[in-house]
Structures are given as structure tokens and as C-alpha cells.
Short mmCIF file of C-alpha atoms in Angstrom, two decimals:
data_model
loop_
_atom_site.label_atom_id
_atom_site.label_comp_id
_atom_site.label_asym_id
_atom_site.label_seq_id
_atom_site.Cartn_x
_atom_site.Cartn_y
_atom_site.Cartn_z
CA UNK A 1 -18.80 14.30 18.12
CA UNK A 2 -16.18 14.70 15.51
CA UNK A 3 -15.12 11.36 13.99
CA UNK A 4 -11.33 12.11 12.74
CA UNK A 5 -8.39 12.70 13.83
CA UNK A 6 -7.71 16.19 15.62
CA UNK A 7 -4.46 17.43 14.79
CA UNK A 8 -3.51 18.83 11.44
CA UNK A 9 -5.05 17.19 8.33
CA UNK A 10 -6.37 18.97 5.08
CA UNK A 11 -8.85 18.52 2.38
CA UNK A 12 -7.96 18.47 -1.11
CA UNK A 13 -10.13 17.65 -3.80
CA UNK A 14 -11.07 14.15 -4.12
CA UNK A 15 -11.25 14.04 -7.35
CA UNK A 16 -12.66 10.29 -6.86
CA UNK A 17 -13.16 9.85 -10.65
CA UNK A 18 -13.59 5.68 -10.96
CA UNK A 19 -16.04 5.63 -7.53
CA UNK A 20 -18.49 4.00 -9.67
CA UNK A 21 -16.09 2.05 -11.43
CA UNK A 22 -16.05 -2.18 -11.10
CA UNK A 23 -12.99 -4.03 -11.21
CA UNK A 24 -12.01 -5.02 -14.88
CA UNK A 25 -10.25 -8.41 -14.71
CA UNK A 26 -7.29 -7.74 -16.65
CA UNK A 27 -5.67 -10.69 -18.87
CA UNK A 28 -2.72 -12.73 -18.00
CA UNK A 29 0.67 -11.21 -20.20
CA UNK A 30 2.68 -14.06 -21.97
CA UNK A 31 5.78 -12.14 -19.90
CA UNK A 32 6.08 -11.11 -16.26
CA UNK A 33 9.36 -9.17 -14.72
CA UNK A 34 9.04 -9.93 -10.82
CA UNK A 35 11.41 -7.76 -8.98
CA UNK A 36 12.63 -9.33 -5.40
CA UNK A 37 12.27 -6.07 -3.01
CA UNK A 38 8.78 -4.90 -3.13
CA UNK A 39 8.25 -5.06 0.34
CA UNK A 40 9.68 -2.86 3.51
CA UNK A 41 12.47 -4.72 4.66
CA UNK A 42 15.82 -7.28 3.20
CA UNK A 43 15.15 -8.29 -0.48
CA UNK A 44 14.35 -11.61 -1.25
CA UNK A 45 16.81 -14.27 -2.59
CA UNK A 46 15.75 -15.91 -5.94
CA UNK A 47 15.39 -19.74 -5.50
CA UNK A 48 14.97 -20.59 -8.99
CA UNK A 49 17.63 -21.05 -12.29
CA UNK A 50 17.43 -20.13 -15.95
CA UNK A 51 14.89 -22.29 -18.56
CA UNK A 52 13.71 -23.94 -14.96
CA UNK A 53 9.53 -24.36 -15.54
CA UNK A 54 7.46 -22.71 -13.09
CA UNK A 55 3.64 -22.88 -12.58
CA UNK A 56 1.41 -19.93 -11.45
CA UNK A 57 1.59 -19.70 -7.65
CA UNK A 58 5.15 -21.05 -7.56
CA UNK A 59 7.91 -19.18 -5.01
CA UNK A 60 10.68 -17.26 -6.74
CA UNK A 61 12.09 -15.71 -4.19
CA UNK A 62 12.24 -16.50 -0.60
CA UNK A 63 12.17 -14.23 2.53
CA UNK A 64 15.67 -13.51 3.61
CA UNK A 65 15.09 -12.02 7.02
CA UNK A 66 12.07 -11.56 9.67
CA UNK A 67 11.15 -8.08 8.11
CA UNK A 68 11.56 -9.83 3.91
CA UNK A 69 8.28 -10.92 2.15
CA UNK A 70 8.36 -14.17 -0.21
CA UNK A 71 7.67 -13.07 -4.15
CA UNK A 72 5.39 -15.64 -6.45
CA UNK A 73 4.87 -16.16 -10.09
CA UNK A 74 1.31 -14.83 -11.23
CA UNK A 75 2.24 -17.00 -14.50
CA UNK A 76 3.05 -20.41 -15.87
CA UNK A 77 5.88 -20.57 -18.05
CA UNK A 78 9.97 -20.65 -18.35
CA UNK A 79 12.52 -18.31 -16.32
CA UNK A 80 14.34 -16.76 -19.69
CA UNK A 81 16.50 -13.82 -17.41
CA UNK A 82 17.57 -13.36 -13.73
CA UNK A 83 19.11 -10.14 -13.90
CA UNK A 84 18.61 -6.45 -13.03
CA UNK A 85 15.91 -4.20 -14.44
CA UNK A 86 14.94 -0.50 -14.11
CA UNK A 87 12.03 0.00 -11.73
CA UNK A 88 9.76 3.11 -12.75
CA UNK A 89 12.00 5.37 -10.76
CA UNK A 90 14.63 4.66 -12.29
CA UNK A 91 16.94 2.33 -9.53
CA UNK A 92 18.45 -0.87 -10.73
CA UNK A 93 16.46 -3.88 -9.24
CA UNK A 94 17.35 -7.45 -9.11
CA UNK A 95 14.31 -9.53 -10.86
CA UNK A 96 13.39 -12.59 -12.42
CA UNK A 97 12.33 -13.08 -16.11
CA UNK A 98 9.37 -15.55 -17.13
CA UNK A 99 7.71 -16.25 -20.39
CA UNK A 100 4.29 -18.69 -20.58
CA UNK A 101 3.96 -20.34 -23.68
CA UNK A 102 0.43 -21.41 -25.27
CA UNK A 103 -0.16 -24.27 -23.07
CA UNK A 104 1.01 -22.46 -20.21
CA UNK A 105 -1.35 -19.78 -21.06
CA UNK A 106 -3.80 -21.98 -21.91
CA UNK A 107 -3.79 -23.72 -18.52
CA UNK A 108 -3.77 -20.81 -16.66
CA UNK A 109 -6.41 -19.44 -17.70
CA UNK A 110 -8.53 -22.79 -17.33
CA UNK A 111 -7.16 -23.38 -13.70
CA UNK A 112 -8.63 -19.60 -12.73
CA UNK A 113 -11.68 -20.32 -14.04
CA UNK A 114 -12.08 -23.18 -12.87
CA UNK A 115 -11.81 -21.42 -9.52
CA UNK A 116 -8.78 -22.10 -6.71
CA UNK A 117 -10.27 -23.43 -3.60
CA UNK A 118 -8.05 -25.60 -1.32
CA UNK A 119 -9.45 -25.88 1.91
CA UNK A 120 -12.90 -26.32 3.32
CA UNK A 121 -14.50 -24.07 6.29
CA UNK A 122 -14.15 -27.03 8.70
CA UNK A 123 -10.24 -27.06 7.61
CA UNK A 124 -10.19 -23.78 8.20
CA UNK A 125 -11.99 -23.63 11.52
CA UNK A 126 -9.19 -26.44 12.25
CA UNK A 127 -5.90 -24.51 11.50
CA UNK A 128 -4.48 -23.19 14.82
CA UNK A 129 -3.15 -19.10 15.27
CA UNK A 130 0.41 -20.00 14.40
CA UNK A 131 -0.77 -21.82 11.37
CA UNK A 132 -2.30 -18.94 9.73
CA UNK A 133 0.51 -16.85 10.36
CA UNK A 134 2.62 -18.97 8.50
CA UNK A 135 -0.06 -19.21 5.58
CA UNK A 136 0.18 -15.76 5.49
CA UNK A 137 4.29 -15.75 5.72
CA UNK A 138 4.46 -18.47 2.71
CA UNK A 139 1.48 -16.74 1.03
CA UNK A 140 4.44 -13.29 0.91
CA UNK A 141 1.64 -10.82 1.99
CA UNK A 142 2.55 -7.26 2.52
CA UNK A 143 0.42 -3.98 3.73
CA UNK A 144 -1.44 -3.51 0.33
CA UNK A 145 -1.98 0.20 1.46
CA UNK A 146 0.94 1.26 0.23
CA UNK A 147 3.62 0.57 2.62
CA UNK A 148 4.04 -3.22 2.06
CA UNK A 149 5.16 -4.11 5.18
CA UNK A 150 5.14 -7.68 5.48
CA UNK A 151 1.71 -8.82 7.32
CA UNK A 152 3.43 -11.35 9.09
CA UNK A 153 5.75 -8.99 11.17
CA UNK A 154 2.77 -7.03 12.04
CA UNK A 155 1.12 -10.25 13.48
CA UNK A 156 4.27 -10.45 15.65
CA UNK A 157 3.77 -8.16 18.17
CA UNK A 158 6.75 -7.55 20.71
CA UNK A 159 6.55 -9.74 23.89
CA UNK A 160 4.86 -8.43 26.74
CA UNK A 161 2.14 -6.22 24.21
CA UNK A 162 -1.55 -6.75 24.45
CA UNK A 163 -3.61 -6.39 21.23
CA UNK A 164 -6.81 -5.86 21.75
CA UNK A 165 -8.21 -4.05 18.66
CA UNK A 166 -7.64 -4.88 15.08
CA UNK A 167 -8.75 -2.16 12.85
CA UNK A 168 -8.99 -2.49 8.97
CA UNK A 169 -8.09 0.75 7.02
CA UNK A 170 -10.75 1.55 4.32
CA UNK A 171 -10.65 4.78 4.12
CA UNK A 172 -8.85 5.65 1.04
CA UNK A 173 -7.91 9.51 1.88
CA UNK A 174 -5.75 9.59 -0.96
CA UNK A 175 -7.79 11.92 -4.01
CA UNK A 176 -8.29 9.66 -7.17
CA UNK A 177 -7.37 5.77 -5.84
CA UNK A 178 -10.51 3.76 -5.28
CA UNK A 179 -9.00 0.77 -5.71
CA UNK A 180 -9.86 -0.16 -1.82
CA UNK A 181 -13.54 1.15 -2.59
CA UNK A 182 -13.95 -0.71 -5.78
CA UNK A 183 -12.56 -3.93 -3.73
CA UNK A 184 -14.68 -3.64 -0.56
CA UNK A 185 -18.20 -3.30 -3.32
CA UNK A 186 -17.46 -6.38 -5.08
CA UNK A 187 -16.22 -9.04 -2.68
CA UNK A 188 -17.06 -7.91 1.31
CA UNK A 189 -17.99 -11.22 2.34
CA UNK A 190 -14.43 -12.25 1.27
CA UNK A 191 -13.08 -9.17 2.65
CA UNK A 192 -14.99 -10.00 6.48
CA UNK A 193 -13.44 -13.55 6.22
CA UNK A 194 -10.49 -12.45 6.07
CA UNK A 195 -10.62 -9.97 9.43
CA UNK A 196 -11.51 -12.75 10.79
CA UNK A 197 -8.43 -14.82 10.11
CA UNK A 198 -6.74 -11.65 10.87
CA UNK A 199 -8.45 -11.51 14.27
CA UNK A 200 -7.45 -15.08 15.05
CA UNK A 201 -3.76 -14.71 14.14
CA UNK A 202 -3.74 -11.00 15.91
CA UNK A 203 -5.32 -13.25 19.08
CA UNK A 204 -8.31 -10.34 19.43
CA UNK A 205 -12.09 -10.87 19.43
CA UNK A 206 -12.48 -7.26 18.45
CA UNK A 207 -12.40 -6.01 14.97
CA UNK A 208 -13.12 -2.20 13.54
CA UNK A 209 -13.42 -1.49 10.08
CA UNK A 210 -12.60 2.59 9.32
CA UNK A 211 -14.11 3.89 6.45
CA UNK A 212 -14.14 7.84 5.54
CA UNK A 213 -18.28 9.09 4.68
CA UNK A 214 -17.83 9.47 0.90
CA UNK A 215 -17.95 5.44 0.15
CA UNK A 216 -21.60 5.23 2.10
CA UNK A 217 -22.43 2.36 -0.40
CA UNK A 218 -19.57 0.52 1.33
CA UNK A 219 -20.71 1.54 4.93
CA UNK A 220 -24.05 0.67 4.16
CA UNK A 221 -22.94 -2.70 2.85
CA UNK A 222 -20.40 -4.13 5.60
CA UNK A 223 -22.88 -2.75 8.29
CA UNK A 224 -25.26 -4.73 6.89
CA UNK A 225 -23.17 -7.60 6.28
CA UNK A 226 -21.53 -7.34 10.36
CA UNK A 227 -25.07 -6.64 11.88
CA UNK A 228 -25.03 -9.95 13.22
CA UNK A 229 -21.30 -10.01 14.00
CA UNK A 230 -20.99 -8.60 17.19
CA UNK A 231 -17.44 -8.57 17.14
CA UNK A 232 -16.66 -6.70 13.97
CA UNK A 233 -18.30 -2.85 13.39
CA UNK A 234 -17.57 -0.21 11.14
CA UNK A 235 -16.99 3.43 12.24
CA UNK A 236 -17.93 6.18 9.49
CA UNK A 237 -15.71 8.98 9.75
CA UNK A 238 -15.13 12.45 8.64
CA UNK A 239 -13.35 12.89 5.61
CA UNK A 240 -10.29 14.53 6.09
CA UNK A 241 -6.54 13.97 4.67
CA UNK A 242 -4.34 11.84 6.04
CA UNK A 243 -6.81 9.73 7.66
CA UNK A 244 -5.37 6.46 6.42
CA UNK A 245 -2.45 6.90 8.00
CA UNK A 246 -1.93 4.66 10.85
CA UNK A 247 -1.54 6.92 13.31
CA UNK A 248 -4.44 9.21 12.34
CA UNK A 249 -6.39 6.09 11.99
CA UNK A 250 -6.13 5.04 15.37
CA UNK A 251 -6.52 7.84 17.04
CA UNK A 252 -9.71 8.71 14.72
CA UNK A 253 -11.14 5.57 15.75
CA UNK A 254 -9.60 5.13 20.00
CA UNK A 255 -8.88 8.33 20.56
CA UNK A 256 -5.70 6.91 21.67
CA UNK A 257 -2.12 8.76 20.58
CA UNK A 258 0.75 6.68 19.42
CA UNK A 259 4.10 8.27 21.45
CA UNK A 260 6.83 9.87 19.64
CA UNK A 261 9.35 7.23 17.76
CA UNK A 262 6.86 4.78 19.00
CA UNK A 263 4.83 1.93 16.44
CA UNK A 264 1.38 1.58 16.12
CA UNK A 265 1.31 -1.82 18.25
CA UNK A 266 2.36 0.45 21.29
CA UNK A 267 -1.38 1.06 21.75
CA UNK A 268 -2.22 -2.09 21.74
CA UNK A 269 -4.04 -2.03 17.94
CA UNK A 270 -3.28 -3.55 14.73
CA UNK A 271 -3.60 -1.84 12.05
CA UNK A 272 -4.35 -3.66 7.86
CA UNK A 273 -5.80 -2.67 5.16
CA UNK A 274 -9.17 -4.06 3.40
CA UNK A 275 -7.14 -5.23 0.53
CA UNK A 276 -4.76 -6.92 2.80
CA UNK A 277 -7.67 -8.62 4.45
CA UNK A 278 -8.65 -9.81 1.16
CA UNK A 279 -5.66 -11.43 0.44
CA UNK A 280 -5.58 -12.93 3.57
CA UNK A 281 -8.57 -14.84 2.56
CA UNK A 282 -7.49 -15.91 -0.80
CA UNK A 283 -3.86 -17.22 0.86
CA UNK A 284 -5.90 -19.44 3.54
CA UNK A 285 -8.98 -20.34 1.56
CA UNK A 286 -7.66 -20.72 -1.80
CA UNK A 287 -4.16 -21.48 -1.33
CA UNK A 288 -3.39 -18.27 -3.34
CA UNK A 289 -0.43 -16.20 -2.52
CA UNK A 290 0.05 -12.29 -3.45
CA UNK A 291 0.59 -12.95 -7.40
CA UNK A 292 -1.89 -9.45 -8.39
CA UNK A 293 -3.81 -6.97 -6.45
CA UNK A 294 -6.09 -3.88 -7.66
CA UNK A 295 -4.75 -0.65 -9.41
CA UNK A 296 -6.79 2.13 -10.03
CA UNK A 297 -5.31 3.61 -13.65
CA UNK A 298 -7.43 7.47 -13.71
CA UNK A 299 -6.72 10.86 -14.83
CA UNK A 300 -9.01 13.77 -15.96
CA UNK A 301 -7.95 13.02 -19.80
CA UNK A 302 -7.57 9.29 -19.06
CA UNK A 303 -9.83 7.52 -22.35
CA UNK A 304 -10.83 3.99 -19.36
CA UNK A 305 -10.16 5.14 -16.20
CA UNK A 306 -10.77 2.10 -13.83
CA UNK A 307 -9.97 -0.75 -11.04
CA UNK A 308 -7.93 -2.94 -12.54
CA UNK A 309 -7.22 -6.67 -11.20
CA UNK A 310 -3.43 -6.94 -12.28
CA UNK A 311 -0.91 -9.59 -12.14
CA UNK A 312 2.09 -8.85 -10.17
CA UNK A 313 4.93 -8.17 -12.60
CA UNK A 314 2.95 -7.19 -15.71
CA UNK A 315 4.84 -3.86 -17.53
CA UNK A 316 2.93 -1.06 -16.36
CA UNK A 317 3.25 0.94 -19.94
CA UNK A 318 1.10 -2.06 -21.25
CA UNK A 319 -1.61 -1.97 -18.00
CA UNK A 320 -2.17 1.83 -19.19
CA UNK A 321 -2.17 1.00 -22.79
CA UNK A 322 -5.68 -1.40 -21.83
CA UNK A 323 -6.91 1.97 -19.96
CA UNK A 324 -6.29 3.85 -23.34
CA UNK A 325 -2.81 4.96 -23.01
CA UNK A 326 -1.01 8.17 -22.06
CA UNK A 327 -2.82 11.23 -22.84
CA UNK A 328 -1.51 13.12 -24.74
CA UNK A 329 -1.86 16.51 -22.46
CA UNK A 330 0.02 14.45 -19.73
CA UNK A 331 2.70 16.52 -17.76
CA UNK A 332 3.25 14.03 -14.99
CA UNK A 333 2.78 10.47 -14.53
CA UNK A 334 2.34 9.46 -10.61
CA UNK A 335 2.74 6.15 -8.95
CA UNK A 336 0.04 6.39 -6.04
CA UNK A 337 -2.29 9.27 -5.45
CA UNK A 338 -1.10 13.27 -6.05
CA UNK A 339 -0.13 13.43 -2.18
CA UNK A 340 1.87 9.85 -1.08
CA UNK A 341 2.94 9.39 -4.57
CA UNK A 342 5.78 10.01 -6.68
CA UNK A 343 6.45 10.51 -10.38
CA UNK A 344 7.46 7.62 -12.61
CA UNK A 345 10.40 8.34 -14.76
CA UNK A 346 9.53 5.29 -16.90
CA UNK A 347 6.53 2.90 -17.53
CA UNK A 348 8.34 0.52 -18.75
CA UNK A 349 8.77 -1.32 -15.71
CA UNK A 350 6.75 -3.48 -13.90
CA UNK A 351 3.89 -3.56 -11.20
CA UNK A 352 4.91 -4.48 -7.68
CA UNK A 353 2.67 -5.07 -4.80
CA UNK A 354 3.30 -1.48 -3.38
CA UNK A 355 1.08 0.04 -6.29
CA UNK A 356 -2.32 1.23 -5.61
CA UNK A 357 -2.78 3.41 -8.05
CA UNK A 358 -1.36 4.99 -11.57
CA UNK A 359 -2.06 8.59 -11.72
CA UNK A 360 -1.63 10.77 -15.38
CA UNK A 361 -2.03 14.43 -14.64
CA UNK A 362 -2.63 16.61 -17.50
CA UNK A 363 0.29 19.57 -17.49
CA UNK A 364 -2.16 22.07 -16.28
CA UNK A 365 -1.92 20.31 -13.04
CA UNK A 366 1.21 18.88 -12.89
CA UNK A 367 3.64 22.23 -12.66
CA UNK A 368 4.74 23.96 -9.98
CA UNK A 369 4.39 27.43 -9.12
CA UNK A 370 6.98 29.36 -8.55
CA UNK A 371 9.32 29.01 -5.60
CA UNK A 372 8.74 32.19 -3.51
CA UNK A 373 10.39 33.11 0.31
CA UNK A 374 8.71 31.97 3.16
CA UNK A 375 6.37 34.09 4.55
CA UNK A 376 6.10 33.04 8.10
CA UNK A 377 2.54 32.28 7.86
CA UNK A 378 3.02 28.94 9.85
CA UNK A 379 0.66 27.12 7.48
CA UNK A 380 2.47 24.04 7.23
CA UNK A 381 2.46 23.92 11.37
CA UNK A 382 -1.20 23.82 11.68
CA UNK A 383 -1.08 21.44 9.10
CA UNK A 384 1.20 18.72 9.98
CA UNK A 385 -1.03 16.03 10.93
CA UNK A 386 2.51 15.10 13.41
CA UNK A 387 2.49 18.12 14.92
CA UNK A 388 5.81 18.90 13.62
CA UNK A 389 7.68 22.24 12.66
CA UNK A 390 7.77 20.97 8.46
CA UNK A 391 9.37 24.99 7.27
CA UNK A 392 11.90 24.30 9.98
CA UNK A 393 12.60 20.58 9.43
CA UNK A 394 13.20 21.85 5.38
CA UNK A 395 15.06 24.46 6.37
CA UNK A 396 17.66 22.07 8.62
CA UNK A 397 17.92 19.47 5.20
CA UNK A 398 18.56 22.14 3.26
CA UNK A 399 21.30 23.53 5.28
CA UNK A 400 22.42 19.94 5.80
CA UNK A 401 22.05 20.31 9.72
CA UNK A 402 21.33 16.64 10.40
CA UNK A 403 21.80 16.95 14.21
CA UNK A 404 19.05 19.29 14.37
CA UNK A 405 16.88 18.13 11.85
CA UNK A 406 17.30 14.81 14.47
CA UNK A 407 16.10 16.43 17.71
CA UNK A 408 13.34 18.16 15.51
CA UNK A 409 12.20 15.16 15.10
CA UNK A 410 12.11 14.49 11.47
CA UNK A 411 12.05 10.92 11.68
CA UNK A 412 8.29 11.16 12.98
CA UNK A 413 7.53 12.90 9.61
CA UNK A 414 4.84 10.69 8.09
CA UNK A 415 5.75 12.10 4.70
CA UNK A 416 2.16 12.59 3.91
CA UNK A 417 2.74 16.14 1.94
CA UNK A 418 0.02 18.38 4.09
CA UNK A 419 3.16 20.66 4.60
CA UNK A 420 3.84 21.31 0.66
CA UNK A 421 -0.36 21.26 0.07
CA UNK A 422 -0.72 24.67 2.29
CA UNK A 423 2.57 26.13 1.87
CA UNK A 424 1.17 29.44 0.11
CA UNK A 425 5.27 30.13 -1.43
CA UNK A 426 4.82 26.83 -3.06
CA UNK A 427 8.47 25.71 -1.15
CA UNK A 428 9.53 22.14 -1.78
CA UNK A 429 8.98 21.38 2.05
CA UNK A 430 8.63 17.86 1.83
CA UNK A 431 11.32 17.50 -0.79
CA UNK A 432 13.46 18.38 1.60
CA UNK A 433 12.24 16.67 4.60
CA UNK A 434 12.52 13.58 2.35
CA UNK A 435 16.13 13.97 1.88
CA UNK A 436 16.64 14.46 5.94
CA UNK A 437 14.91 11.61 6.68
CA UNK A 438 16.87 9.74 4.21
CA UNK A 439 20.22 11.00 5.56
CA UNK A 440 18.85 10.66 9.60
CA UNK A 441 17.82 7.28 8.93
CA UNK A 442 21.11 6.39 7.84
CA UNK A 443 23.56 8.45 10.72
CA UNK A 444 20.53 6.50 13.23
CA UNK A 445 21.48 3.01 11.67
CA UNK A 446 25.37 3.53 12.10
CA UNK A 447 24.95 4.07 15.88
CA UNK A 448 23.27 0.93 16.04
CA UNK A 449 25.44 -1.60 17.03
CA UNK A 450 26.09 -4.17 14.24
CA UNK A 451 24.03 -8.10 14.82
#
């Protein structure tokens, strides 16, 4: 029986170059630059003022709506700006500014090795469903998978919908990140314990964890570490791309379909990644919001390709400077894998909790072939893992038909790139299926009638 998902997909190399690689620890920076929209959803509003002190953990920006994420300070040490910065893309974000000075340092680094924990097992076992939610809320933990959608919504199903299934996404279908990998290796115990604070808060007593066949030392592991647990398992599945997508994930693992325009809740699952779990455990068992997460920094000319434990708001140029730096045959630098992600215009900016991965492709890699006209070969069809028309929906965008592009459907467009991977003409096809959704999404939100 074939254990994937059934419609569309591809397989491009994997490319998995830091598999074997352990999670370096990297050093607290004497400066952080948190940005206040990292998440999916309203930005949050800073709650602190200029040369006010602020410990590691501390809030520094609180949640401004039900779909907003609260932002923390991985460091101790003085708020010197709140102003705007460049993100790596190059938009103008809104951020705060903080500086640790010795003793700040100092402490820092004694409190983490010291270790964190705040509550017991029997404190634990005490807190009710609604209290872990609200861990999680204060804790301002988002999808670490690459969406960051703020956990907490997720555990907020609409009234009237049944979960019965929460299913943890490890299956890293993206080539080069193995920052999920690296993480499920070195702490699964962690990693179970927090499924099962995600089971309680989801209110399910079933748990799946999906993990594709080229991590079998992580199978291996968390089967033997949920032999005994009857209500957690762990399907191995085929490897195919986009498997981590939540869609393809489900129905991979249920066989069940999530309808058109419909969310993943519809059928009754919940869907988080292992990283997500993770942090889940650290917010309810060691008081520990979202203040770093792992990065996986590769490349085929990369000097230390690794995982990389970073704090949340260190400058990225200086995280690749500890993996070596930029080659110096780089033609691209990629935020995320070679699929999902997209290319940085600057590194001086910092890390948010959306980044899995920084990718440097050599130029040999990183061009473009040559535009050439479509050739009707319907390649991009049979690979849309949506089952989508991608040529046509490009074609509409370009032609700035947004009524059609609409009842084509784009909006169901995953934006996984399977489309611009077979396209044998090399068109932009998800370029421009980017820029429809964009300008859908917004002609959608003016129908809407105003709150």
C-alpha cells in the first residue's frame, strides 16, 4: 500500500547535506533586533519604552488580535531603539532594539546552564486543557514549520468540530533543511511530552507522528520510544514532495481530503510540527517561551554546514559568519529550502521564528534557464499536488484577469513550486501565481464586510 499522498507531488534531490549533523548551541549576541510580525496574522504591539531593563524571557510585544502571537526577549539587557528595520526581503518592519551588558550576559548564560525548570510533572498533570492553551498563548508559539501560525488558534477549533486526530509533521520534504531531523535525534522524549500536552489541549487521545523513510534513525527511535504508548504511533511514509504540507499530510496519513477553500480542522485533524511540539514542552515545563528555535545554515560550498540552536533576533549575516560565511561562488542566498523559500536581498537582518533554514546556492545552481513558450505538455497539471491548472492560473496573473484567476481557484494554490520544478520552458509559473494570490486575497478581503 502506498504511504503518500496521491495526487501530484515530485521528487527533487534531497540534497540532505547536515542529516548527520547535531545541533551546535550557538552563543547568546550582546544585541538582538526582535521584529513584532513574525507570525500569520495582526502584528504585535510593543509594551516596553526606551533604556527600560528587560530580562531573558520577558514580553515585548503583546498579541493584538486572536490570530497575533506574543514576541519575547531571548536576552537580558537595555531597549536602546524601537523603530523600523529592514527584514531580509527588504520590507520595513517595526522592531525593538536590546543590548545585554556583561552582567547581563553573564547571568544569562549562568541561568541556562543552570537549567530552566518551573513546574513539576504532578503540576503539570494538575493544569487543566484551557490552562495549557493559555501557556502556550503567553508562551507566543507559532507553527515552527514555516508558516507560523499561532498554535493557539489552531487549538481553537470552530464550534461544533470534532478533533479526533492530532498528527505531528516530521517529515521535512523540503531538500537541504534537517533542522526537524536534527531536533527529533537529540531530544524525542521532550518532543513526545509535548504531543502530549498538545493532545490534552487539542481534547484527543489519539496522536500520529508522520515522518518521510529517509530519517529511519528517527522512526526507529520514536517507535521505540511510543511502543508502550498506545495512543501515539508513527507512520513511515514514502518520500515524495510536498508531503509536509498539511493537506498532503493528512491525506497521506487518513486518506481523508480536505474540501476546496476548506482548513485542515474540517477533517477533524490537527495538524503541528515536531519543533512546535518541542516548544510546547519547554513553554509548560520550563516556563520558556519561543525566544530561539533550530536553523539549518547548508550549501554545497558552505565551510560548517549545520543545525544551529539560535536566539530569536540574532543578525542572520553573523549566524552564517559562525557556519563560515558566504561562499564565495554564492549566486543566491535562500531563506527556507530551494522550493518554499525565497531569496534574501540582505543578511543583515534578523532571525524570526518563521526561519527553518538558510540556504547559499553556488551560481551554478542558482540561475535560471531561459524563459521559453509553453509547450502544452501539461506538466505542471500532473504535478500540482492541488490538482490545479498552475500554466493557466499564470497565464490569468499575467494578463491581470483576477476574476478568472478567482474561479480557477488560485487561492487553493499551496504555493509549494511543483508547477515551476517540471515546467520543461522554465516559465515563472509560480511567480505569477504568487502575484494572483496576492491581488485575489486582497479583492476577497474588500467584499468582506468590515467588523
Amino acid at each position: 500500500m502506498s504511504h503518500t499522498f496521491h495526487k501530484g507531488g515530485v521528487h527533487p534531490p534531497e540534497n540532505k547535506i547536515t542529516a548527520s549533523s547535531h545541533i551546535t548551541e550557538v552563543e547568546l549576541p550582546r544585541e538582538v533586533i526582535v521584529t513584532f510580525s513574525q507570525h500569520i496574522g495582526a502584528m504585535a504591539v510593543c509594551c516596553r519604552t526606551k533604556g527600560e531593563h528587560v530580562k531573558r524571557g520577558d514580553l515585548i510585544a503583546k498579541a493584538s488580535g486572536f490570530v497575533s502571537a506574543n514576541v519575547h526577549t531571548p536576552i537580558s539587557g537595555t531597549v536602546t531603539r524601537i523603530d523600523k528595520w529592514k527584514t531580509a526581503f527588504g520590507y520595513t518592519a517595526d522592531t525593538v532594539t536590546i543590548v545585554a551588558a556583561d552582567d547581563d550576559h553573564a547571568s544569562d548564560t549562568a541561568y541556562i546552564a543552570d537549567g530552566e525548570a518551573t513546574r513539576t510533572q504532578e503540576e503539570v498533570a494538575a493544569l487543566s486543557d484551557k490552562e495549557i492553551v493559555g501557556i502556550i498563548d503567553d508562551a507566543g508559539i507559532v507553527g515552527l514549520g514555516g508558516a507560523a501560525f499561532p498554535t493557539k488558534v489552531k487549538l481553537s477549533p470552530p464550534p461544533g468540530v470534532k478533533v479526533d486526530m492530532l498528527l505531528i509533521n516530521g517529515v521535512e520534504c523540503e531538500p537541504y533543511l534537517t533542522n526537524d531531523h536534527a531536533l527529533m535525534l537529540a531530544a524525542p522524549e521532550k518532543i513526545l511530552a509535548g504531543i502530549k500536552l498538545l493532545m490534552r489541549a487539542a481534547g484527543t487521545d489519539r496522536a500520529v507522528i508522520g515522518i518521510e523513510r529517509n530519517k529511519d534513525n528517527a522512526i526507529r527511535l520514536l517507535e521505540s520510544l511510543t511502543a508502550d504508548e498506545p495512543s501515539i504511533s508513527v507512520e513511515a511514509l514514502d518520500v515524495k514532495y510536498p508531503q509536509g504540507g498539511e493537506k498532503q499530510l493528512i491525506e497521506a496519513v487518513t486518506g481523508r481530503e480536505v474540501p476546496s477553500g476548506a482548513l485542515p480542522i474540517s477533517t477533524g485533524v490537527i495538524v503541528q510540527n515536531v519543533a512546535t511540539a518541542y516548544a510546547v514542552y519547554e513553554a509548560v515545563y520550563l516556563g520558556k517561551p519561543l525566544i530561539e528555535r533550530i536553523i539549518t545554515v547548508t550549501g554545497p560550498s558552505v565551510k560548517r554546514p549545520g543545525n544551529y540552536r539560535v536566539p530569536i533576533g540574532m543578525n542572520m549575516a553573523a549566524l552564517v559568519n559562525i557556519a563560515g560565511g558566504v561562499p564565495a561562488d554564492t549566486g543566491k542566498i535562500i531563506l527556507g529550502g530551494p522550493m518554499m523559500g525565497r531569496a534574501v536581498v540582505s543578511l543583515d537582518a534578523p532571525t524570526i521564528k518563521g526561519i527553518s533554514g538558510i540556504l547559499m546556492l553556488p551560481d551554478s545552481e542558482a540561475h535560471r534557464d531561459a524563459v521559453q513558450p509553453c509547450i502544452r505538455c501539461a506538466a505542471c497539471v500532473d504535478a500540482c499536488p492541488m490538482g490545479l491548472e498552475p500554466y493557466l492560473l499564470a497565464t490569468l496573473s499575467r494578463r491581470q484577469m483576477w476574476d478568472e484567476a478567482e474561479s480557477g481557484k488560485i487561492m487553493n494554490c499551496i504555493e509549494c513550486g511543483c508547477c515551476s520544478y517540471s515546467c520543461p520552458s522554465a516559465r515563472p509559473i509560480l511567480d505569477y501565481i504568487r502575484l494572483g494570490k496576492t491581488t485575489v486575497g486582497g479583492i476577497i478581503r474588500t467584499r468582506q464586510p468590515k467588523q
